[in-house]
Coordinates of N, CA and C in Angstrom, one line a residue:
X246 N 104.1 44.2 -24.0 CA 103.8 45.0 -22.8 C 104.1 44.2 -21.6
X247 N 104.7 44.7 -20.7 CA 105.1 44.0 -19.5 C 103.7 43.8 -18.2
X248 N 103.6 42.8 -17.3 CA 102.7 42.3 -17.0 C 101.9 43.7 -16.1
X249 N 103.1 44.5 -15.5 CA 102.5 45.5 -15.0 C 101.9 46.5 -15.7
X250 N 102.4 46.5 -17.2 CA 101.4 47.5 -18.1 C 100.3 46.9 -18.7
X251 N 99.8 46.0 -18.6 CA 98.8 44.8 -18.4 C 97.3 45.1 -17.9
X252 N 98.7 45.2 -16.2 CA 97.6 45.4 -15.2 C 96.8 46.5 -15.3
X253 N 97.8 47.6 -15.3 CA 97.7 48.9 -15.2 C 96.2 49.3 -16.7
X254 N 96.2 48.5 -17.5 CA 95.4 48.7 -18.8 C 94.2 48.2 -18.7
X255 N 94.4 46.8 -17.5 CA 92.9 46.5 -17.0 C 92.1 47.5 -16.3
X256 N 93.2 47.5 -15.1 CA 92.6 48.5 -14.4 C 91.9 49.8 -14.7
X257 N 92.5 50.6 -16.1 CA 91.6 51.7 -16.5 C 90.9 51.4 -17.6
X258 N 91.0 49.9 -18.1 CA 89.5 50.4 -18.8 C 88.2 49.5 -17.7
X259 N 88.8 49.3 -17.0 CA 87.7 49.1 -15.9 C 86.9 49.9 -15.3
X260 N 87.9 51.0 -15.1 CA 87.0 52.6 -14.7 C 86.9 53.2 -15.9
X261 N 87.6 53.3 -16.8 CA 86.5 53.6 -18.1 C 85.1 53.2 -18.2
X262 N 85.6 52.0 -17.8 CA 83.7 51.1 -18.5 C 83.1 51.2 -17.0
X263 N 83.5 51.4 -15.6 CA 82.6 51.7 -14.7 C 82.0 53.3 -15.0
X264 N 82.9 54.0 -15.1 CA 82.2 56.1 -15.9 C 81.6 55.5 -16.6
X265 N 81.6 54.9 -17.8 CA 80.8 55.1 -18.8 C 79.2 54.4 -18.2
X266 N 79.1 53.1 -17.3 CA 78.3 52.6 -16.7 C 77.2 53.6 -16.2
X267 N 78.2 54.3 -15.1 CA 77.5 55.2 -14.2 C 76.8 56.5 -14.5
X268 N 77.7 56.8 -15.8 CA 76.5 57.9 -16.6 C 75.6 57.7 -17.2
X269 N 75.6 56.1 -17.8 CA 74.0 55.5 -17.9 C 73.2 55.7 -17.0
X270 N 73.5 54.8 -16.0 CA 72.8 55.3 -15.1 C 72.6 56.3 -14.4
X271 N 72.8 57.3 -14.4 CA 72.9 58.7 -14.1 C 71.8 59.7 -14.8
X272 N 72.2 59.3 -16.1 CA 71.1 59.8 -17.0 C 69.7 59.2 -17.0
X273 N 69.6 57.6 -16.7 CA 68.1 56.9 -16.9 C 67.5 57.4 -15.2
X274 N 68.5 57.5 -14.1 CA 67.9 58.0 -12.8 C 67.3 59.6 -13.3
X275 N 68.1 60.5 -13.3 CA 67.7 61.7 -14.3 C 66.4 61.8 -14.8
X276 N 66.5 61.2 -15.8 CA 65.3 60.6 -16.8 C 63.7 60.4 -15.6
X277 N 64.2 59.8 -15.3 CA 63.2 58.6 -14.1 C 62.9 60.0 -13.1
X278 N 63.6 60.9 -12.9 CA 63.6 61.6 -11.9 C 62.2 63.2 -11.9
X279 N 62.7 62.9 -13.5 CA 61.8 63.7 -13.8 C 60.3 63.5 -14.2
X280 N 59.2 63.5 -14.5 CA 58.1 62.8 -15.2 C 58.2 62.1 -16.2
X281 N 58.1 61.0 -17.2 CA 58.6 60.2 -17.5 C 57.9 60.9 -19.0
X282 N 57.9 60.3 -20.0 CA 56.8 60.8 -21.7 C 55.7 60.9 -21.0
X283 N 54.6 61.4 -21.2 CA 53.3 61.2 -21.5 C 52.7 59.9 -21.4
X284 N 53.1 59.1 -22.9 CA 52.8 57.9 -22.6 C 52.9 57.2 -21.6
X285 N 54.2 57.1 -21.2 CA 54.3 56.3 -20.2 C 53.8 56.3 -18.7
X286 N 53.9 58.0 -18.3 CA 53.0 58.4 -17.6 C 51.6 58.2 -17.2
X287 N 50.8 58.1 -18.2 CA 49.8 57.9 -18.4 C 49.4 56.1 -17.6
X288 N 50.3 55.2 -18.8 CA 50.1 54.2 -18.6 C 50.4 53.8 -17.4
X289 N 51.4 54.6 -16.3 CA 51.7 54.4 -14.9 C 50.6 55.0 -13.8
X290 N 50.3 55.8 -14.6 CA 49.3 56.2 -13.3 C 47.9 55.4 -13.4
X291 N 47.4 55.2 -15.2 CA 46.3 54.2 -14.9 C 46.1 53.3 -16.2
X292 N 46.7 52.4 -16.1 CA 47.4 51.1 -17.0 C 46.0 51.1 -17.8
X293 N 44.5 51.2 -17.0 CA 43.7 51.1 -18.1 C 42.7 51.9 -18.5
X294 N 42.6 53.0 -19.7 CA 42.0 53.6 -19.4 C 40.9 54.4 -20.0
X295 N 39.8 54.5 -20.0 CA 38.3 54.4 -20.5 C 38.1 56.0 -20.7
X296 N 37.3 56.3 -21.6 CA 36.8 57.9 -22.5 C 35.8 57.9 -20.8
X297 N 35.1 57.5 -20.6 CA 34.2 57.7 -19.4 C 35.0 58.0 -18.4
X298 N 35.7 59.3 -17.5 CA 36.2 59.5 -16.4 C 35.4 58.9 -14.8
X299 N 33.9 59.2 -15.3 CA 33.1 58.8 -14.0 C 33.4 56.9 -13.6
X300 N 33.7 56.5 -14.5 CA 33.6 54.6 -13.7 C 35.4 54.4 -13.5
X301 N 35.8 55.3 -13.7 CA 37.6 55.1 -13.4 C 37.2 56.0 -11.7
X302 N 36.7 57.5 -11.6 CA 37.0 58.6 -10.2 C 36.9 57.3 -8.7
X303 N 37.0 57.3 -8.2 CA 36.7 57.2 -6.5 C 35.6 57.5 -6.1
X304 N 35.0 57.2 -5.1 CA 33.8 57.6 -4.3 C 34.4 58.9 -4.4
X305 N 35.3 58.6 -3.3 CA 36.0 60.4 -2.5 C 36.1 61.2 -3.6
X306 N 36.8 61.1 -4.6 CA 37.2 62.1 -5.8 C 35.6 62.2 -6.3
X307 N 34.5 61.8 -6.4 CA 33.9 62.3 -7.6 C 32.9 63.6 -6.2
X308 N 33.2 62.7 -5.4 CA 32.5 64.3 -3.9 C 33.2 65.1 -3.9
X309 N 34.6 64.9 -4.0 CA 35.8 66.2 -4.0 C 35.0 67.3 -5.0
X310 N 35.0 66.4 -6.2 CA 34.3 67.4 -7.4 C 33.0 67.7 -7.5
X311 N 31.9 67.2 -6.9 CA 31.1 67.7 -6.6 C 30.8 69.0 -5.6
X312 N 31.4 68.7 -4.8 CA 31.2 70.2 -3.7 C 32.6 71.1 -4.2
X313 N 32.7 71.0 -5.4 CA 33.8 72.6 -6.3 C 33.4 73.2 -5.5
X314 N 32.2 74.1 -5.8 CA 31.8 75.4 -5.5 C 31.9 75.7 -4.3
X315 N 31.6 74.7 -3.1 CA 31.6 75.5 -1.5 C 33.4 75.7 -1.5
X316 N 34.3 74.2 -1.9 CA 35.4 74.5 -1.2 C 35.9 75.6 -1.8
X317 N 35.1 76.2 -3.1 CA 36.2 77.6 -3.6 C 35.8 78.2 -3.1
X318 N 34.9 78.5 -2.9 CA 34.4 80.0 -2.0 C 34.5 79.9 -0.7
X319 N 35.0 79.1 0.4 CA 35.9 78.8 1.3 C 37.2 79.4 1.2
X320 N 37.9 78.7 0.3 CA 39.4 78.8 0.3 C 39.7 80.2 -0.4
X321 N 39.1 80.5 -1.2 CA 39.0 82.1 -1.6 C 38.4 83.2 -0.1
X322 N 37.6 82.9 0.2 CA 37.0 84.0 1.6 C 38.4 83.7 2.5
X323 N 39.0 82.9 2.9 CA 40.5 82.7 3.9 C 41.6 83.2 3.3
X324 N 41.9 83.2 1.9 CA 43.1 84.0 1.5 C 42.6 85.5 1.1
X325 N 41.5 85.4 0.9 CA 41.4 87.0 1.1 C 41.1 87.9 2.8
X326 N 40.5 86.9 3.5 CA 40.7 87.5 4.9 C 42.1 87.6 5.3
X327 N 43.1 87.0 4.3 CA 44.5 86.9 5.2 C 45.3 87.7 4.3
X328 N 44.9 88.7 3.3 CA 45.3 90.1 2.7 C 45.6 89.9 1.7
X329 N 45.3 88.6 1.1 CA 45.6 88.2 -0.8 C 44.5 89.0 -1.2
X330 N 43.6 89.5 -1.2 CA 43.0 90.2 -2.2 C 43.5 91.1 -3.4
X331 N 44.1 91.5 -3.2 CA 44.9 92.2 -4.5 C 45.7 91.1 -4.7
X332 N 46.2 90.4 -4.6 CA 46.8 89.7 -5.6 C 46.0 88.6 -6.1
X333 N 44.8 88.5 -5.9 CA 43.9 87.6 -6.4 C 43.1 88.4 -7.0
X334 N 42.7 89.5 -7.3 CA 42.2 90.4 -8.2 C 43.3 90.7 -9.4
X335 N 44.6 90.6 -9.0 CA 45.1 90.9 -10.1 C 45.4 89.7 -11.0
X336 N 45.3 88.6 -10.7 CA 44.6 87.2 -11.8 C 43.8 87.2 -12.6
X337 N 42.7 88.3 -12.3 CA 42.1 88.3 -13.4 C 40.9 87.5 -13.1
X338 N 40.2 86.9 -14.2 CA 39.3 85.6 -14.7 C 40.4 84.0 -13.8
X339 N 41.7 84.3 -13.8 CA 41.9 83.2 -13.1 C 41.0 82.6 -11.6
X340 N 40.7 83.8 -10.9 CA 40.0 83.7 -9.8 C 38.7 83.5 -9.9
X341 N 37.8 83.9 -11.1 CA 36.3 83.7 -11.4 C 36.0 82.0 -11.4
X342 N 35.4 81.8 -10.4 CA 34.9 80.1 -10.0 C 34.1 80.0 -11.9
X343 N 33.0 81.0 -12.4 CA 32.6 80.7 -13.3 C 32.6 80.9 -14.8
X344 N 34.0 81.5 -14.5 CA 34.9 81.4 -16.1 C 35.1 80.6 -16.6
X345 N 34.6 80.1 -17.8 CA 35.1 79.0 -18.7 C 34.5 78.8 -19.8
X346 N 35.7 79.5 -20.9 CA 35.2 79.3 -22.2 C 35.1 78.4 -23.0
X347 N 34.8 78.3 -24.2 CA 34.7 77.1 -25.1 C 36.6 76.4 -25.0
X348 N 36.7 75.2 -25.7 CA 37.9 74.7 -26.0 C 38.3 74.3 -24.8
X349 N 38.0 73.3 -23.7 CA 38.5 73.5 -22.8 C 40.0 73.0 -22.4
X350 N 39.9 71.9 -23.5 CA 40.7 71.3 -23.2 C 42.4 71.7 -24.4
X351 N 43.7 72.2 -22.9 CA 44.9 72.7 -24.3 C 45.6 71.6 -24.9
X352 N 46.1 72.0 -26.4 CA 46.4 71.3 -27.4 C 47.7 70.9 -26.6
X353 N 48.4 70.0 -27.4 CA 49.3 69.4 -27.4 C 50.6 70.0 -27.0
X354 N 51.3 70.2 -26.4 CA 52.7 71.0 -26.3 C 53.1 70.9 -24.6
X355 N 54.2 72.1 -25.0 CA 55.0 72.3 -23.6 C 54.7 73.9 -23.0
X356 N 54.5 73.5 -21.9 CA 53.3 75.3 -21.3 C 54.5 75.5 -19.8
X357 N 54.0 76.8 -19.2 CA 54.5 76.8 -18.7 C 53.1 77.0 -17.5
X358 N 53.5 76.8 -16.2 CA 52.6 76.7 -15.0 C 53.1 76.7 -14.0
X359 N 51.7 77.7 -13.4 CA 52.0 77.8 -11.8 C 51.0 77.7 -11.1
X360 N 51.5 77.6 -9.8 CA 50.6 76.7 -8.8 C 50.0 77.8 -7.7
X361 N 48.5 78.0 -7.2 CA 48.4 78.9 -6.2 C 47.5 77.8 -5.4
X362 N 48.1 77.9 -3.9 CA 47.5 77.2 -3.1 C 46.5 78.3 -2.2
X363 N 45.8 78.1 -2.1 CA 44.2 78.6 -0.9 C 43.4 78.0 0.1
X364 N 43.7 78.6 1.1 CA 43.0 77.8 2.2 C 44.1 77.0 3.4
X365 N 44.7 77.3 3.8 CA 45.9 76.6 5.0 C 44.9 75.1 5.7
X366 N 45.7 74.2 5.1 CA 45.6 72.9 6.1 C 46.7 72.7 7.0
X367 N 46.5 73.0 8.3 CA 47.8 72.5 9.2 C 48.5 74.1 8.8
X368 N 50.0 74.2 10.4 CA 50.6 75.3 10.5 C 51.3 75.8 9.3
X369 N 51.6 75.1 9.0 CA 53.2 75.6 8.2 C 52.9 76.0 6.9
X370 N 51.4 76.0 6.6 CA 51.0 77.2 5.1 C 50.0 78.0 5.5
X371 N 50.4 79.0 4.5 CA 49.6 80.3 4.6 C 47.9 80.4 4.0
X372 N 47.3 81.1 4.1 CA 46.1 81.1 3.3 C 46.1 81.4 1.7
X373 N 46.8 81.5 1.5 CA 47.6 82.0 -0.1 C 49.1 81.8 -0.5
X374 N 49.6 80.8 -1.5 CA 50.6 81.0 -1.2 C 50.8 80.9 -3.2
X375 N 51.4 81.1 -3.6 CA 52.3 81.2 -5.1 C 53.4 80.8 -5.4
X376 N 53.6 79.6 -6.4 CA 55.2 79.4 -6.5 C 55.6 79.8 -7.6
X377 N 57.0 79.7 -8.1 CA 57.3 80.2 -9.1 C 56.9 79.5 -10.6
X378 N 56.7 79.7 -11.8 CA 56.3 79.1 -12.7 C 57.5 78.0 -12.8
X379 N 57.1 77.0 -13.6 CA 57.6 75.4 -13.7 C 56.8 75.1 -15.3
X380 N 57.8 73.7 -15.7 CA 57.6 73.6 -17.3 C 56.1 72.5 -16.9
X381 N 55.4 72.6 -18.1 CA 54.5 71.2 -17.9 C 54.1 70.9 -19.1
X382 N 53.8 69.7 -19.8 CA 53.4 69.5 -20.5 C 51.8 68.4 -21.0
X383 N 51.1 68.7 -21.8 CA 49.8 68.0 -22.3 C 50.1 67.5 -23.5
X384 N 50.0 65.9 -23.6 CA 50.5 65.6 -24.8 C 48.8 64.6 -25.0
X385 N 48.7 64.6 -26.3 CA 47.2 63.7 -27.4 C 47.9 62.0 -27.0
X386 N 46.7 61.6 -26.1 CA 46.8 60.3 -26.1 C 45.9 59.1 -27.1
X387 N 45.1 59.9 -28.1 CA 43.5 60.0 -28.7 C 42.8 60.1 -27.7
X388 N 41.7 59.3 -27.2 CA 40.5 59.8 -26.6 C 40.6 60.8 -25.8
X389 N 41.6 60.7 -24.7 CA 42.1 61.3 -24.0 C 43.3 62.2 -23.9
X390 N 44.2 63.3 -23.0 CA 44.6 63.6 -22.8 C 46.0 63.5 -21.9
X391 N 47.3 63.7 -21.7 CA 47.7 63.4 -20.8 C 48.7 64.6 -20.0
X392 N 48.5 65.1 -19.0 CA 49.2 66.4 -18.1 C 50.1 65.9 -16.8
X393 N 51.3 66.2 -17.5 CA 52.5 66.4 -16.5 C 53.4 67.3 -15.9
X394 N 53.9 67.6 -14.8 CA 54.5 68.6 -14.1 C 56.0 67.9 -14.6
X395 N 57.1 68.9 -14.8 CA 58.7 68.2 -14.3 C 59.1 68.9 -13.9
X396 N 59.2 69.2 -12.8 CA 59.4 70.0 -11.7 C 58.9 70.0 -10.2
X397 N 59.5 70.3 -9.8 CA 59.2 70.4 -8.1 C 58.7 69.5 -6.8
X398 N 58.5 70.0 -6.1 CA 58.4 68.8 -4.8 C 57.1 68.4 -4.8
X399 N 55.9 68.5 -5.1 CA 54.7 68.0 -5.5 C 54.2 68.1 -7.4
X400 N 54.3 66.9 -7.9 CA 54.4 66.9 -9.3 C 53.2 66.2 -9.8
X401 N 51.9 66.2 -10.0 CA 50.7 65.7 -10.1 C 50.8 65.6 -11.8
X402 N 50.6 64.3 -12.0 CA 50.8 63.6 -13.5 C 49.1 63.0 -13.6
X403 N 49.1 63.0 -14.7 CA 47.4 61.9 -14.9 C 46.9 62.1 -16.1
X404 N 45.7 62.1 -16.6 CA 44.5 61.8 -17.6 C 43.4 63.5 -17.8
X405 N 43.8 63.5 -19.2 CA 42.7 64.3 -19.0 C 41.0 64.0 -19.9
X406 N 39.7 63.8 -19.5 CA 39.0 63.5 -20.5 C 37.7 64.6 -20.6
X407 N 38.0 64.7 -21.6 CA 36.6 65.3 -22.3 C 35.3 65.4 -21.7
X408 N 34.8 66.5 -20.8 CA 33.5 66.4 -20.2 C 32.7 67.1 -21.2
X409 N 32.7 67.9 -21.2 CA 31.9 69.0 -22.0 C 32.6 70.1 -22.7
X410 N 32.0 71.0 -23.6 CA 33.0 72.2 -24.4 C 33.7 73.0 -23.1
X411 N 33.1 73.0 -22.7 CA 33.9 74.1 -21.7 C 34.7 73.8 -20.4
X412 N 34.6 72.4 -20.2 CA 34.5 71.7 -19.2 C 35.9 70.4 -19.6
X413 N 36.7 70.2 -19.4 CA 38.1 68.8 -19.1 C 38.4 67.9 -17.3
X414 N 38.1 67.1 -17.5 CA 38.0 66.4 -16.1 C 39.4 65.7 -16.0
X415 N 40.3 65.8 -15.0 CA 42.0 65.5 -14.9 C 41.5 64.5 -13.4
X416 N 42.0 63.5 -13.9 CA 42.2 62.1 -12.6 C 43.7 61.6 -13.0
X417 N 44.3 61.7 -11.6 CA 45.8 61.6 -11.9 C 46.1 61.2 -9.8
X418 N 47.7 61.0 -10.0 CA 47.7 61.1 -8.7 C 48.8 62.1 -8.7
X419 N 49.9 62.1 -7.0 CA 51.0 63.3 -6.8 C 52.0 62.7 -6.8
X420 N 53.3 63.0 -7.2 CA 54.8 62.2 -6.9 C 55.2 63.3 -5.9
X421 N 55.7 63.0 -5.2 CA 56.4 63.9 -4.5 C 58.3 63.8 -4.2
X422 N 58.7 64.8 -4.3 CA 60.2 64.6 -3.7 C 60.6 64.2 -5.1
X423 N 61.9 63.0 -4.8 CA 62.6 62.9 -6.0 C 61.9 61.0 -6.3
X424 N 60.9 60.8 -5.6 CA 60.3 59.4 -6.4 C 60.3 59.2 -7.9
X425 N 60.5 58.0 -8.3 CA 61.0 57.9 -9.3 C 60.1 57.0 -10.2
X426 N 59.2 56.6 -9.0 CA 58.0 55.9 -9.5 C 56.7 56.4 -9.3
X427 N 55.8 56.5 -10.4 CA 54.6 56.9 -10.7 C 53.2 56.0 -9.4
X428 N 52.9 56.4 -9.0 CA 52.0 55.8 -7.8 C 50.6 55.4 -8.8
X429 N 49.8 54.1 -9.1 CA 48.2 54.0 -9.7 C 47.5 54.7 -9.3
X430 N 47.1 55.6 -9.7 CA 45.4 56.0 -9.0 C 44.9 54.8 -8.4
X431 N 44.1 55.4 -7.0 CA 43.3 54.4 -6.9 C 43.8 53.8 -5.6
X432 N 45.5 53.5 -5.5 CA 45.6 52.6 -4.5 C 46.0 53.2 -3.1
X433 N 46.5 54.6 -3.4 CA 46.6 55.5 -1.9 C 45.5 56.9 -2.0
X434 N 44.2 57.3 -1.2 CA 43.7 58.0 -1.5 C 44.3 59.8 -1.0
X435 N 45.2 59.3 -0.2 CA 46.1 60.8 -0.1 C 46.9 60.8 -1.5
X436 N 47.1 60.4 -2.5 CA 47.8 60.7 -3.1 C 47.2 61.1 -4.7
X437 N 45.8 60.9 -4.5 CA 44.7 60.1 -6.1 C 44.3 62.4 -5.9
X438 N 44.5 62.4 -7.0 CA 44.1 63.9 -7.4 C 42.9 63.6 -8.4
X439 N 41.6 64.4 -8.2 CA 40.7 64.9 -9.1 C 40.8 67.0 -9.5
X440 N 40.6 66.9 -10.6 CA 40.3 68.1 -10.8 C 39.8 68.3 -12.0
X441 N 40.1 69.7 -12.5 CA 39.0 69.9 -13.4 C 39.6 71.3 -14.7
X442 N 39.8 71.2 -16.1 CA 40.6 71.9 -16.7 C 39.3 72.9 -17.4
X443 N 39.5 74.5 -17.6 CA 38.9 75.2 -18.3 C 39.9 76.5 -19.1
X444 N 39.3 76.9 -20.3 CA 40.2 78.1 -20.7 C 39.1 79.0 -20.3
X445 N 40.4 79.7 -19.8 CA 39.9 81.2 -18.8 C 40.2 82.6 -19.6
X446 N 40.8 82.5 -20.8 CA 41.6 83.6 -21.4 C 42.1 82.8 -22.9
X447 N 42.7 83.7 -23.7 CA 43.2 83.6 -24.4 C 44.4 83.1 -24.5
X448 N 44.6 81.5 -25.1 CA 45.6 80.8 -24.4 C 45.8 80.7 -22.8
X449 N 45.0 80.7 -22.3 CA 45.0 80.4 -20.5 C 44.1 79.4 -20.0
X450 N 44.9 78.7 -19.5 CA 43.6 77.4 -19.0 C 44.4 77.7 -17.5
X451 N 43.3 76.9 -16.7 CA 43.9 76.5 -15.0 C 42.9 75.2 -14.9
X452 N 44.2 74.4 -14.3 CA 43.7 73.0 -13.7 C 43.1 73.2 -12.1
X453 N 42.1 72.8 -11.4 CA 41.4 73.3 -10.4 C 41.7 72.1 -9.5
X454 N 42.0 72.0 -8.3 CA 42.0 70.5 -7.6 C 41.1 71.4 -6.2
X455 N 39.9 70.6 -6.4 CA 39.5 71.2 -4.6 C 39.5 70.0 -4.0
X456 N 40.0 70.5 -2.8 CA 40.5 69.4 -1.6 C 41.1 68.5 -1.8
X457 N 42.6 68.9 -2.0 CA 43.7 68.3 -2.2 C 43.8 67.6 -0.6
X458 N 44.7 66.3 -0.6 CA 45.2 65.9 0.7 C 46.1 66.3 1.8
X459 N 46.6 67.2 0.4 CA 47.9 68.3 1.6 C 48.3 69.5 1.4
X460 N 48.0 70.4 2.7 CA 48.7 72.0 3.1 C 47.2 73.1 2.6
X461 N 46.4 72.1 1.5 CA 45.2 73.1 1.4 C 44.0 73.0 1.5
X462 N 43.3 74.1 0.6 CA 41.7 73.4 0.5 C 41.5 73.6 -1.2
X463 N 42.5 74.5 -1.7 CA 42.3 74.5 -3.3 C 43.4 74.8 -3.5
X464 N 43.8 74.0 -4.8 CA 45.1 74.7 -5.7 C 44.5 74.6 -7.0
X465 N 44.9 75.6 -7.4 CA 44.9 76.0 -9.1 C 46.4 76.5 -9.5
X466 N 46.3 75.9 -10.8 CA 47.3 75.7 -11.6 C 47.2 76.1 -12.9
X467 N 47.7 77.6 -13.2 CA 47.5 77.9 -14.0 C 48.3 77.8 -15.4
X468 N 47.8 77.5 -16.6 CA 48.3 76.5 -17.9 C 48.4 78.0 -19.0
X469 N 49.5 78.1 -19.3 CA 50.1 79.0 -20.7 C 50.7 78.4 -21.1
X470 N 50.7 79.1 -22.5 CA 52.4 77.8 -23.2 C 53.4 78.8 -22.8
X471 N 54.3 77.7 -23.0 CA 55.5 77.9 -22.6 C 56.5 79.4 -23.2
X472 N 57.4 79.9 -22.4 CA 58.0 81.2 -23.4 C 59.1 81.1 -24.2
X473 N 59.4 81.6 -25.4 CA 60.5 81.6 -26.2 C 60.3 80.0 -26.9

């Protein structure tokens, strides 16, 4: 082979092996882009972690959860003054603050979920607002639980543990955008989510977060499995 057919043979498996490079990385950004396993999620959001939810919460988070009831019936009285009533009646038991049956906490799998925000913090949201359903999944960590979003511009990952039959307590924090790294609980309190998991229905659970740090005063997130 002459020195220019040489060259010419460097040169393309050079850009052979830089494509093949770049779709590695392409795929592990991808990967990274989305919620990461369970496991590992878990371990990112809180590297250590204990059956007892109360000595892991925050000051602030375990008051978030303590005053549930005023901020629901707050943020419910504002989206219904602002003409959601029928579509918050048509939920069903999703909207009953005191629905919650046995099993609280859903088994293992891939569900599908959606998000309804209540209560406007700042201009730019409504008193009610609904997005379209998104995949999520709860995978068995033993003691515990673990719940992740892969999807969308706010993606709240974390822990779920065992409070009572009726009752699942979720401490996690929020990724937002296309971040590609899991934030600790604990170290930004605009970002540290408390909430709280119940089955409302048959196969229906909703994750409850009152007084999120942004756009509201409650979001609920309602948990089905997934379709097909």
């Amino acid at each position: 082979m002459s020195s220019d057919g040489t060259g010419r043979a460097r040169v393309k498996g050079a850009i052979v092996a830089s494509l093949v490079l770049g779709a590695v990385l392409a795929g592990c950004a991808a990967a990274a882009a989305g919620l990461p396993p369970a496991k590992r999620s878990a371990q990112a959001v809180m590297p250590k972690v204990v059956a007892n939810w109360r000595s892991m919460a925050t000051d602030a988070d375990r008051k978030r959860l303590r005053d549930w009831r005023a901020t629901w019936l707050e943020a419910v009285a504002r989206a219904r003054k602002s003409g959601a009533g029928a579509a918050i009646a048509a939920e069903g038991a999703l909207f009953d603050p005191d629905r919650a049956l046995a099993s609280a906490l859903p088994p293992a799998g891939t569900y599908q979920c959606r998000t309804f925000k209540l209560g406007a913090r700042g201009t730019a949201m409504t008193d009610f607002t609904a997005y379209p359903a998104y995949t999520c999944e709860v995978n068995d960590e033993g003691e515990v639980a673990s719940f992740h979003t892969m999807a969308g511009g706010q993606r709240p990952v974390g822990i779920l543990f065992r409070d009572s039959g009726s009752r699942a307590v979720f401490l996690g924090t929020l990724a937002i955008g296309d971040e590609t790294k899991l934030m600790a609980y604990g170290r930004d309190s605009t970002r540290d989510i408390i909430g709280y998991i119940e089955r409302v229905g048959e196969k229906r659970w909703r994750l409850v977060q009152p007084a999120p740090a942004f756009e509201s005063l409650l979001n609920i997130i309602e948990i089905t499995p997934a379709k097909g």
